[in-house]
PDB file of C-alpha atoms and ligand atoms in Angstrom:
ATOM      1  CA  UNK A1313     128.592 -28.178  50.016  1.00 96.00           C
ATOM      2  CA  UNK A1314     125.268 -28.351  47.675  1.00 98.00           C
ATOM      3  CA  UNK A1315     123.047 -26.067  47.240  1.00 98.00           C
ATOM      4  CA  UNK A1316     119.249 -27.066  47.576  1.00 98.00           C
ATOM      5  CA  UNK A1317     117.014 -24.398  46.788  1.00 98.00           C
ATOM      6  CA  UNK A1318     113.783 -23.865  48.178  1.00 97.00           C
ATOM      7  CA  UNK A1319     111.387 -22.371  45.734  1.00 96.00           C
ATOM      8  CA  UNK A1320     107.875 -22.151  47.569  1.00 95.00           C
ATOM      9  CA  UNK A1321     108.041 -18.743  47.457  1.00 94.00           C
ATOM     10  CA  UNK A1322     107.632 -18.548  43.872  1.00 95.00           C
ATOM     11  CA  UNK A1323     104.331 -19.892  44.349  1.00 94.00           C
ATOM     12  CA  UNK A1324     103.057 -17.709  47.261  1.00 93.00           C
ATOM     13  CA  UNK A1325     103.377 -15.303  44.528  1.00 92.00           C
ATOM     14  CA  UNK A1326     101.709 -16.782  41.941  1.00 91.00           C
ATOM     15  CA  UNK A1327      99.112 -17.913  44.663  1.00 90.00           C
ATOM     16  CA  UNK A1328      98.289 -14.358  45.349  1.00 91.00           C
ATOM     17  CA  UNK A1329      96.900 -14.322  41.882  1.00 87.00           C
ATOM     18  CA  UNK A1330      95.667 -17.661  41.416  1.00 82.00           C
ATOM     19  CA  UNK A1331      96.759 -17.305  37.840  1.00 85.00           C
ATOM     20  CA  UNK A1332      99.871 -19.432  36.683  1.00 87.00           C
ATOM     21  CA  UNK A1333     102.280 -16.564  36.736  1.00 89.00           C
ATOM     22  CA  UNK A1334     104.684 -17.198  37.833  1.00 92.00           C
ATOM     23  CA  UNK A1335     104.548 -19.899  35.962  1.00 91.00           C
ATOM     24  CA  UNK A1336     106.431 -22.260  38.897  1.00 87.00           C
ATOM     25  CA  UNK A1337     107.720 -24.851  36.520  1.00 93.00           C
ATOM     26  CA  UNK A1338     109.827 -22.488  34.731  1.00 95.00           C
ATOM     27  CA  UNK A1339     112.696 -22.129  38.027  1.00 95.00           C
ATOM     28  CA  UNK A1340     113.352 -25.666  37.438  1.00 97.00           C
ATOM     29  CA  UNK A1341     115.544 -25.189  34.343  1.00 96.00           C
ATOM     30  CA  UNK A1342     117.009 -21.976  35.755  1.00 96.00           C
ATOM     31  CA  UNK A1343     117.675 -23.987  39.165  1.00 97.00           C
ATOM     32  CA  UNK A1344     119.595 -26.299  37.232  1.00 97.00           C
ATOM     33  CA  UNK A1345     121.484 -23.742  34.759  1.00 97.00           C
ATOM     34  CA  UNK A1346     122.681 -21.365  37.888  1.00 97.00           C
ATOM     35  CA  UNK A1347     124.256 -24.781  39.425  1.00 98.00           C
ATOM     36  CA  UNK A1348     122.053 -26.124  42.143  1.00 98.00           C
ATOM     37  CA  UNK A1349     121.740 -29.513  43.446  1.00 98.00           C
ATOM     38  CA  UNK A1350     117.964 -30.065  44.418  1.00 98.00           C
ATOM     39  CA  UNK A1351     115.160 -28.566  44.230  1.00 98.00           C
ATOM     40  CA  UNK A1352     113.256 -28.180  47.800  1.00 97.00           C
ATOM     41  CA  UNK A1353     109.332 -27.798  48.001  1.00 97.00           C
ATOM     42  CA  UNK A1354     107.136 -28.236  51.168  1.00 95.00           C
ATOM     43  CA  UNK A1355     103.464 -29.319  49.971  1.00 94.00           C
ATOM     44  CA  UNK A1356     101.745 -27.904  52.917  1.00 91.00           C
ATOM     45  CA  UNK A1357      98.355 -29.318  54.761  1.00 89.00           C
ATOM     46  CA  UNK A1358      96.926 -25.961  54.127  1.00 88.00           C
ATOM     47  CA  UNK A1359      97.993 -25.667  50.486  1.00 89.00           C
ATOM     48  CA  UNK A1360      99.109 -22.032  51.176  1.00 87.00           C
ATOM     49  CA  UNK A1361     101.843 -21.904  48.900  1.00 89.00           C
ATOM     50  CA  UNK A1362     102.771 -25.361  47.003  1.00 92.00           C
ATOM     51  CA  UNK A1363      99.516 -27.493  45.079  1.00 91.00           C
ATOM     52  CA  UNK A1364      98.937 -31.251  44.625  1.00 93.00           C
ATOM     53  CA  UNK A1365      99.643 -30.707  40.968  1.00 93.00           C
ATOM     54  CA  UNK A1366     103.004 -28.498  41.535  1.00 94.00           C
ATOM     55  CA  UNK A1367     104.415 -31.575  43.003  1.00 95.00           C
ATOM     56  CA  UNK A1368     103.366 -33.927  40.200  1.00 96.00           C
ATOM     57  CA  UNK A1369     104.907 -31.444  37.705  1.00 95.00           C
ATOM     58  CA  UNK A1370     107.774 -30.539  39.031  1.00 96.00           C
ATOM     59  CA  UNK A1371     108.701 -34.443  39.697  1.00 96.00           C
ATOM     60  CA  UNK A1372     108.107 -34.956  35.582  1.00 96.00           C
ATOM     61  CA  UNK A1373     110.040 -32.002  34.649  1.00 96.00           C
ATOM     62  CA  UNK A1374     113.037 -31.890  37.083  1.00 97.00           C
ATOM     63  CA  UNK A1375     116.207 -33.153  36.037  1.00 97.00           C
ATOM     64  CA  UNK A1376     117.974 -32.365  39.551  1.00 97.00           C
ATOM     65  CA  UNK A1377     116.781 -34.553  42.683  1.00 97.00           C
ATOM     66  CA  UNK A1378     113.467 -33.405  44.526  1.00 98.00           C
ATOM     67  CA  UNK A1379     113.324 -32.963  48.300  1.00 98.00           C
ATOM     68  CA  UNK A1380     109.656 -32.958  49.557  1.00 98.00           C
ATOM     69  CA  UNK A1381     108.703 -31.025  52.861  1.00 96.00           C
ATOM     70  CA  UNK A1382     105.855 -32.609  54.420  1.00 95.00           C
ATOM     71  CA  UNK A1383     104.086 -32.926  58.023  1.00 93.00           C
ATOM     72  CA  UNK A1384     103.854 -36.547  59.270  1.00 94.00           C
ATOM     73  CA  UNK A1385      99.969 -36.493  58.828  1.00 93.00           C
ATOM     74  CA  UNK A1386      99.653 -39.903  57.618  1.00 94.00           C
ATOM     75  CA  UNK A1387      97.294 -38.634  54.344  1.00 94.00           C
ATOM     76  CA  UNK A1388      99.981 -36.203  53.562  1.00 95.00           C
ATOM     77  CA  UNK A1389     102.689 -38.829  53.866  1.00 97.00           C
ATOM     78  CA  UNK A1390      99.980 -41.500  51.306  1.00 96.00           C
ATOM     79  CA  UNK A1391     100.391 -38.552  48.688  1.00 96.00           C
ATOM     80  CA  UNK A1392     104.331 -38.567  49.230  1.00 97.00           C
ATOM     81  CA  UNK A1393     104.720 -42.255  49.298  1.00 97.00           C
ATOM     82  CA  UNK A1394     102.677 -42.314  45.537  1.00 96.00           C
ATOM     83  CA  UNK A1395     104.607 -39.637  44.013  1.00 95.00           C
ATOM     84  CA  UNK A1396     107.918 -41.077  45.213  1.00 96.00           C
ATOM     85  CA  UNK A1397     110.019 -37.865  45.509  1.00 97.00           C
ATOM     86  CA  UNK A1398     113.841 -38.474  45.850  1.00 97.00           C
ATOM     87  CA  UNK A1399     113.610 -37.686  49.321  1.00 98.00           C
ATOM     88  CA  UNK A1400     110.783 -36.476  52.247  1.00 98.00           C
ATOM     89  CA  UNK A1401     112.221 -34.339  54.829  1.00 98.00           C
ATOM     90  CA  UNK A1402     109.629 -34.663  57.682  1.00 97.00           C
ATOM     91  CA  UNK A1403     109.126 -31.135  59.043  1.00 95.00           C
ATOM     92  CA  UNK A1404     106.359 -30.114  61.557  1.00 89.00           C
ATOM     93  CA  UNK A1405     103.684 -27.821  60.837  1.00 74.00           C
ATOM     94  CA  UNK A1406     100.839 -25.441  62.501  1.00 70.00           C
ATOM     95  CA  UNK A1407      98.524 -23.817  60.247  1.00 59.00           C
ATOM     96  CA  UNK A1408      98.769 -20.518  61.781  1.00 61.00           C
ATOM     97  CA  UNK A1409     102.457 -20.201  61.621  1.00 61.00           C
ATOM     98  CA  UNK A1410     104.276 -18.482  59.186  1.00 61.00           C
ATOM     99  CA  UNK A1411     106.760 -20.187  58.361  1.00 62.00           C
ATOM    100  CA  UNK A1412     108.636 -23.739  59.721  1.00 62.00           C
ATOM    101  CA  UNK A1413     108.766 -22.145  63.176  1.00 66.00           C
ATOM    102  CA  UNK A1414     111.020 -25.390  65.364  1.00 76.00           C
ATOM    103  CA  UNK A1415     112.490 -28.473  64.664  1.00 85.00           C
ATOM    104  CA  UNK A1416     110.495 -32.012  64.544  1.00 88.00           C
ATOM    105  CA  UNK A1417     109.491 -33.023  68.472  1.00 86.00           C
ATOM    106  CA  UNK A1418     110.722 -36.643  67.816  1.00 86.00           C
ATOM    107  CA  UNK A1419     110.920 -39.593  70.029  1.00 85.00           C
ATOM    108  CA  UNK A1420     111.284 -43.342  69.596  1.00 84.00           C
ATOM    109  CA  UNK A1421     107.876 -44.299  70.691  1.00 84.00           C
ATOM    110  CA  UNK A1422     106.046 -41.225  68.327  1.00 87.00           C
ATOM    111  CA  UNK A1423     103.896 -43.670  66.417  1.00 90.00           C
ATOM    112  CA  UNK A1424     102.828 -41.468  63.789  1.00 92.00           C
ATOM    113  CA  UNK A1425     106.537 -40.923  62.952  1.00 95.00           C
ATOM    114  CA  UNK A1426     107.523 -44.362  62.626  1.00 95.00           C
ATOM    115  CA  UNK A1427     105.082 -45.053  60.710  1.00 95.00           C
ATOM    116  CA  UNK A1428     105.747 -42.722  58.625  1.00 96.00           C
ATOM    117  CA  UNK A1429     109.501 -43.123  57.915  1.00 97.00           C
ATOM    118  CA  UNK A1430     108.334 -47.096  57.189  1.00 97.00           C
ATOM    119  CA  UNK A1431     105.730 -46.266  55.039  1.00 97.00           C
ATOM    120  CA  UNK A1432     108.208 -43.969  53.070  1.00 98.00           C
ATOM    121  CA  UNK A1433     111.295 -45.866  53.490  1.00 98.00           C
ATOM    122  CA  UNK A1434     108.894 -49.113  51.715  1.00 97.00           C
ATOM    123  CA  UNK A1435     107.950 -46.819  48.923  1.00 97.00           C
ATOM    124  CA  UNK A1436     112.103 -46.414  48.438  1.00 97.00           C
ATOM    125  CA  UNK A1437     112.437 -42.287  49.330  1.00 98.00           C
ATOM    126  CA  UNK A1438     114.754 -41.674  51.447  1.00 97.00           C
ATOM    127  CA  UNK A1439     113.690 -39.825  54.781  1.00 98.00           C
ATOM    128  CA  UNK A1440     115.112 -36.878  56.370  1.00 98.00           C
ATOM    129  CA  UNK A1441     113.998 -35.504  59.800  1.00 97.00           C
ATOM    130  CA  UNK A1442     113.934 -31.291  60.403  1.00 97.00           C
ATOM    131  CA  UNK A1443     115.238 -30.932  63.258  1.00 96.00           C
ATOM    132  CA  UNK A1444     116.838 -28.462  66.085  1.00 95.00           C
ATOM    133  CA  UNK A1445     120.345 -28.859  66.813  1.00 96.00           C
ATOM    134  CA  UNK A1446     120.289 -31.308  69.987  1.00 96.00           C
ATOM    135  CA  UNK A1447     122.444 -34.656  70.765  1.00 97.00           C
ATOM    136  CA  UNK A1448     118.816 -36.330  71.968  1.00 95.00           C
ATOM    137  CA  UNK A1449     117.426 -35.564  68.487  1.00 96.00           C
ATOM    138  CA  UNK A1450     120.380 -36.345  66.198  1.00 97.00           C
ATOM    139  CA  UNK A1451     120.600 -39.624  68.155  1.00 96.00           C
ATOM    140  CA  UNK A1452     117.149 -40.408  68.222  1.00 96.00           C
ATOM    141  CA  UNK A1453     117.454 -39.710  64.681  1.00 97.00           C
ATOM    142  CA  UNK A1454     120.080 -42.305  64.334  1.00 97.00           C
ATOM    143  CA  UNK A1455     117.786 -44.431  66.317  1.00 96.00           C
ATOM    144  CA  UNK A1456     114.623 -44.005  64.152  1.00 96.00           C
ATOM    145  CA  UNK A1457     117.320 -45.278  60.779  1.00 97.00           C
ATOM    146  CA  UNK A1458     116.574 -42.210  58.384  1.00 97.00           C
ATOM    147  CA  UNK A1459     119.456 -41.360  55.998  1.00 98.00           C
ATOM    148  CA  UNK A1460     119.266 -37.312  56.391  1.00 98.00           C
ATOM    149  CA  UNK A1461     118.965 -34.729  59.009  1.00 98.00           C
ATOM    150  CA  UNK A1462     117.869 -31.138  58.367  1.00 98.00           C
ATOM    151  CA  UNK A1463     119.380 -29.091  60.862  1.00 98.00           C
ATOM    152  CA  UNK A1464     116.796 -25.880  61.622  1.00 96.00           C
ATOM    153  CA  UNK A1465     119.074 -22.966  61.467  1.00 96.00           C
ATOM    154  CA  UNK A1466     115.968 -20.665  62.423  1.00 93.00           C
ATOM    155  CA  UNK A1467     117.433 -19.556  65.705  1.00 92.00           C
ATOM    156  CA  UNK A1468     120.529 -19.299  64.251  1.00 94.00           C
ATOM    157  CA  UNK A1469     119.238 -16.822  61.846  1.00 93.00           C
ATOM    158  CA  UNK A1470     116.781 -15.030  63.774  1.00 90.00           C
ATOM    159  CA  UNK A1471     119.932 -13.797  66.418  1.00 92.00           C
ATOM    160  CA  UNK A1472     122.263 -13.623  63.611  1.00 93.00           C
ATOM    161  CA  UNK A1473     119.612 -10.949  62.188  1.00 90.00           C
ATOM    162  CA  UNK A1474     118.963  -9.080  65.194  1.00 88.00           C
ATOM    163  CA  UNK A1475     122.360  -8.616  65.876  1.00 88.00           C
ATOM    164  CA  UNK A1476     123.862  -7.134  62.942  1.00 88.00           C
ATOM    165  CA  UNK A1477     120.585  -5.675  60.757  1.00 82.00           C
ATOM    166  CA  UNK A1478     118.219  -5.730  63.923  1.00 66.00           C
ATOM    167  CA  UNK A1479     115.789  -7.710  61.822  1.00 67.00           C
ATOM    168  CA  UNK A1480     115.055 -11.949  62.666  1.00 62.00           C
ATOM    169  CA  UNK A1481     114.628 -13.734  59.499  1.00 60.00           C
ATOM    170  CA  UNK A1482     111.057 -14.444  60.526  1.00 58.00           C
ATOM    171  CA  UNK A1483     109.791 -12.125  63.526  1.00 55.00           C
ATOM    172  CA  UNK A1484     106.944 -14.403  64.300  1.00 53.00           C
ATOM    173  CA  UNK A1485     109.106 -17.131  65.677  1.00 52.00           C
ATOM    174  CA  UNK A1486     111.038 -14.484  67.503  1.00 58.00           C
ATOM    175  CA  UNK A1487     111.399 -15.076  71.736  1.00 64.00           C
ATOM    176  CA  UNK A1488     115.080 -13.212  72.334  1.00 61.00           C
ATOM    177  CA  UNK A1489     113.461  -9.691  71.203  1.00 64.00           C
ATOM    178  CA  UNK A1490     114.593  -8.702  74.932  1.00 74.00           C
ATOM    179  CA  UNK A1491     118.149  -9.720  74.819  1.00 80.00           C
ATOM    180  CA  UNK A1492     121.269  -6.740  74.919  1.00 84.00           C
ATOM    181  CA  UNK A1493     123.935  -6.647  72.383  1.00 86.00           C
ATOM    182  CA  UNK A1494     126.785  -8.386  74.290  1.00 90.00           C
ATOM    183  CA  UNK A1495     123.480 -11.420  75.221  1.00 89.00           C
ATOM    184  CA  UNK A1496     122.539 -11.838  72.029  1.00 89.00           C
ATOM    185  CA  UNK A1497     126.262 -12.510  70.538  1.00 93.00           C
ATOM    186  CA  UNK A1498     127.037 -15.157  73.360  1.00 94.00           C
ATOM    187  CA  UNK A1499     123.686 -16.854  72.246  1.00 93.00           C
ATOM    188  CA  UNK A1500     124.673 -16.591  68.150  1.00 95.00           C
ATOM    189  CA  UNK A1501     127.815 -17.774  69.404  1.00 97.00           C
ATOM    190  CA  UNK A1502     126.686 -20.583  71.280  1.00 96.00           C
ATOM    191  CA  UNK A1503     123.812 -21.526  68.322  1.00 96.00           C
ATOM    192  CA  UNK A1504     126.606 -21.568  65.992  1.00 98.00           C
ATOM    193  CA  UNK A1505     128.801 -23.567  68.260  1.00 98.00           C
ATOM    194  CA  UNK A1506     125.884 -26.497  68.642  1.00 98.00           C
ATOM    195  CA  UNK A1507     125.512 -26.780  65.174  1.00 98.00           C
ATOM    196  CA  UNK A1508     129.124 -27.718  64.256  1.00 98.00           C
ATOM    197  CA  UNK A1509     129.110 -29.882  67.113  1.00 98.00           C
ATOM    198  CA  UNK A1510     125.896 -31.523  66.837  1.00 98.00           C
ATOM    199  CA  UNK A1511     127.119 -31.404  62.763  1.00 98.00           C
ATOM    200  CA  UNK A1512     130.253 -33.795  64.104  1.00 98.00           C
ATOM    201  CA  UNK A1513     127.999 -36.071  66.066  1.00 98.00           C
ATOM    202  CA  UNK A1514     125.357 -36.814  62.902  1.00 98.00           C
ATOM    203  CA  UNK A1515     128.360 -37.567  60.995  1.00 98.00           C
ATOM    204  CA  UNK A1516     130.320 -39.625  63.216  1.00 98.00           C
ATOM    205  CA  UNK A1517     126.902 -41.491  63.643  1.00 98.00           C
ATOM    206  CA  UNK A1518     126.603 -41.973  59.970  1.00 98.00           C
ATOM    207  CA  UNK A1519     123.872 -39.117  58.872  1.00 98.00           C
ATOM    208  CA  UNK A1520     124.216 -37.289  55.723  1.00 98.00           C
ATOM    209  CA  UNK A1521     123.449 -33.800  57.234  1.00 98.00           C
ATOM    210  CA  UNK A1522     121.430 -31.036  55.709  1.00 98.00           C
ATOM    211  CA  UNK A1523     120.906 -27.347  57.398  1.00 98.00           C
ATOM    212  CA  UNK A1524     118.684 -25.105  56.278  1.00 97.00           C
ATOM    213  CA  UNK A1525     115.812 -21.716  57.649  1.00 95.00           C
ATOM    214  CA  UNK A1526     116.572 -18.526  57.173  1.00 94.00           C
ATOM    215  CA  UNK A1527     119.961 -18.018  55.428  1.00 97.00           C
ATOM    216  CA  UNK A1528     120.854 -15.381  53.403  1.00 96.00           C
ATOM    217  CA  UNK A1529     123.388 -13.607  51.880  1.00 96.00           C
ATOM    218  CA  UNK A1530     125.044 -12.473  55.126  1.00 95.00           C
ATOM    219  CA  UNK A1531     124.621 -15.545  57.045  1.00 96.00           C
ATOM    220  CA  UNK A1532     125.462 -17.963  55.024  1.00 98.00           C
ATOM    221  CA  UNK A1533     129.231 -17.419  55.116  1.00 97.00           C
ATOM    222  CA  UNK A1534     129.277 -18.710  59.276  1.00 97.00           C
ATOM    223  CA  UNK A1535     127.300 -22.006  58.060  1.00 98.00           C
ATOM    224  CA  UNK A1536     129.539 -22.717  54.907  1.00 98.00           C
ATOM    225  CA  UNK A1537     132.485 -23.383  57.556  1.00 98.00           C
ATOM    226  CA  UNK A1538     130.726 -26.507  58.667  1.00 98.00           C
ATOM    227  CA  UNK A1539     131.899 -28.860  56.759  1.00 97.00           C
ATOM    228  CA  UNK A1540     130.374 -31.793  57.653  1.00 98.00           C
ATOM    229  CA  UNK A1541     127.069 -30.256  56.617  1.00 98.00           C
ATOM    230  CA  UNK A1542     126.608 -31.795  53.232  1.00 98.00           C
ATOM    231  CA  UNK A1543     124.022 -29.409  51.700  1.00 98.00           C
ATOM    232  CA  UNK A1544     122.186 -26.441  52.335  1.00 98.00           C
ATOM    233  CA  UNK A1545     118.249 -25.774  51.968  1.00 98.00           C
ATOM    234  CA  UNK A1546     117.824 -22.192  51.023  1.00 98.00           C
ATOM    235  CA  UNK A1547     114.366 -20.438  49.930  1.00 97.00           C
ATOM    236  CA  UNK A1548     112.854 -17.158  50.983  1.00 94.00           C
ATOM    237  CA  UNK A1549     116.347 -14.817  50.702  1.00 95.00           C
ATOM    238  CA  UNK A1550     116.815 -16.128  47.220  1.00 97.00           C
ATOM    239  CA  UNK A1551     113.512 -15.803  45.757  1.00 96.00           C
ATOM    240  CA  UNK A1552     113.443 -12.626  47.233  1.00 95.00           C
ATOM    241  CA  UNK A1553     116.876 -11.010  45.848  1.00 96.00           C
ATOM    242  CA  UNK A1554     115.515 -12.395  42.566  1.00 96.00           C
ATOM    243  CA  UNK A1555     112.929  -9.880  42.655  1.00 94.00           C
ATOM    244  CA  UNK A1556     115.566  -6.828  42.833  1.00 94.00           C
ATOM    245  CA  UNK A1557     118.097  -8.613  40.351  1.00 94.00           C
ATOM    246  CA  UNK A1558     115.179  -8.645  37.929  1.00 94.00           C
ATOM    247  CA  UNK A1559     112.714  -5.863  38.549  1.00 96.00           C
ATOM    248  CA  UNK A1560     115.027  -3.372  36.245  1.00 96.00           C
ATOM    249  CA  UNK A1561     114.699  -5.662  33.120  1.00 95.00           C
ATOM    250  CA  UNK A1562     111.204  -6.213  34.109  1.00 95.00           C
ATOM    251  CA  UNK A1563     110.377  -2.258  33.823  1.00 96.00           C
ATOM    252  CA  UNK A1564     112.985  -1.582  30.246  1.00 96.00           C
ATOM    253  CA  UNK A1565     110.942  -4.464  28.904  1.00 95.00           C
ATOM    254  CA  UNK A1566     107.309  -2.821  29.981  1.00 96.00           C
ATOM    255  CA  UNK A1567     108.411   0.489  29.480  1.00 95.00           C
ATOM    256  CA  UNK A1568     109.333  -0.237  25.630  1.00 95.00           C
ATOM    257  CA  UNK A1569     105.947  -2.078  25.095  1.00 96.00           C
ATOM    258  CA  UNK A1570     104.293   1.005  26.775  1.00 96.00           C
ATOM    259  CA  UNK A1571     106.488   3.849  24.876  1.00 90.00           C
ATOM    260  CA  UNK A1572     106.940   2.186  21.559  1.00 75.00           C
TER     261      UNK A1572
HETATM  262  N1  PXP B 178     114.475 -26.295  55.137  1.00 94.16           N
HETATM  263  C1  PXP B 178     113.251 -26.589  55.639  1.00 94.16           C
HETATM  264  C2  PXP B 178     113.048 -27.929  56.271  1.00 94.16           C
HETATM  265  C3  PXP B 178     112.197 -25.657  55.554  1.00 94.16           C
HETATM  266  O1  PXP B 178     110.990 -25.962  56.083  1.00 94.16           O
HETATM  267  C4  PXP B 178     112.426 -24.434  54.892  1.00 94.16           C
HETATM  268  C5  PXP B 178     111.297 -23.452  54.737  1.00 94.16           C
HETATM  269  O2  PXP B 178     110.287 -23.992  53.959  1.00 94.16           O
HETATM  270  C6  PXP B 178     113.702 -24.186  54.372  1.00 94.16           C
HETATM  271  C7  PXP B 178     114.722 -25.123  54.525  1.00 94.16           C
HETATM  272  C8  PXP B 178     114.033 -22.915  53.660  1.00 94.16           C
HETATM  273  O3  PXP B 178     113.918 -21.833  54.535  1.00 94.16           O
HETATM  274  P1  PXP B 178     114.054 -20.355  53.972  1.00 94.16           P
HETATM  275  O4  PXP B 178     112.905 -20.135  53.014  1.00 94.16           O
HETATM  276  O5  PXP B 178     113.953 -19.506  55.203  1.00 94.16           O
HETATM  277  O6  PXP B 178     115.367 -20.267  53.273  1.00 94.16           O
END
């Protein structure tokens, strides 16, 4: 299974500055070195995180493949089509959400989706569809003729959390808050049990499948089991335990400029 990592979050950081540090650019090598497949960035209507310019840059300086999350906003999709990432993974988006809170609503007469998966698919990049873990959406998926599906392991993720650290990966997105112990394992169980079989289904239909929202370093190891899920999407855990693998060499190296 690849690894895709998602590395927005190293711009939220650098956007809370507005100075180029972190300089965003430089996780492309280290991507690369440490053995992942893709890189994964989501240029946002809002701009929060990702910039016009990010995109362009990391495109000229990536060696590994670059999967682009966008909205289906057909000006959004014009920028993607130009810059011809390797792929577009069509995700839907509210500004006031935190993060990618549900999978795409898709249906075979959404207009604004078919044309964008034409207007992409003409500009050659390949299209994959974010998506929640139901036989209507894989095969209307299948219907729509993308290459990819992103399965949204969000819920997945958010029981998984609440279960065994009480803590959702994102509590905005949160609605089982309510749920006992024994109700919230039958619901990770039965999550975990649609995605391998909606995982089959893609397959059997001829979808290279993708999964990806909220994994981490405890999660992971349920999702890994899947195997026709051909690659994994992975962003805010990693960034994050970055910060702690680092933040001791960040200090010896400060602390010697500051001491002498
Ligand atoms: N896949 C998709 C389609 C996403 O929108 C995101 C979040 O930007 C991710 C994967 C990565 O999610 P996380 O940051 O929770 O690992």
């Amino acid at each position: 299974m690849d690894l895709g990592v998602n590395i927005d979050h190293i711009a939220v950081l650098r956007e809370a500055r507005m100075v180029n540090n972190p300089n965003f650019i430089d996780a492309l090598s280290i991507c690369e070195r440490a053995g992942a497949k893709q890189i994964t960035i989501h240029l946002r209507e809002d701009r929060r995180h990702v910039q016009d310019k990010d995109v362009v840059d990391v495109l000229a300086h990536s060696v590994l493949p670059v999967n682009l999350e966008c909205a289906i906003e057909p000006t959004i999709i014009d920028i993607v089509c130009n810059l011809k990432p390797h792929r577009a993974t069509l995700v839907p988006e509210k500004r006031e959400e935190v993060t990618t809170e549900g999978g795409l609503a898709i249906s075979t007469d959404n207009t604004r989706l078919i044309d964008a998966i034409e207007k992409l698919h003409d500009s050659e990049v390949d299209v994959s569809l974010f998506i929640d873990p139901t036989v209507e959406a894989v095969e209307t998926s299948k219907e729509l003729g993308v290459e990819w599906i992103e399965l949204h392991t969000g819920r997945y993720s958010n029981l998984y959390g609440m279960l065994y650290s009480n803590l959702p990966h994102t509590k905005h997105a949160v609605k089982e808050f309510d749920l006992s112990r024994k109700e919230l394992k039958e619901q990770l169980d039965k999550e975990l049990e649609q995605l391998k079989e909606i995982s089959v289904l893609a397959k059997e239909l001829g979808l290279k499948v993708a999964a990806g929202h909220g994994l981490n370093y405890q999660n992971v190891k349920d999702i890994v089991e899947i195997e026709q899920i051909e690659e994994l999407n992975i962003g805010q855990s990693i960034v994050a335990r970055s910060i702690f693998s680092g933040l001791y060499k960040a200090i010896i190296d400060m602390k010697e400029l500051v001491n002498g």
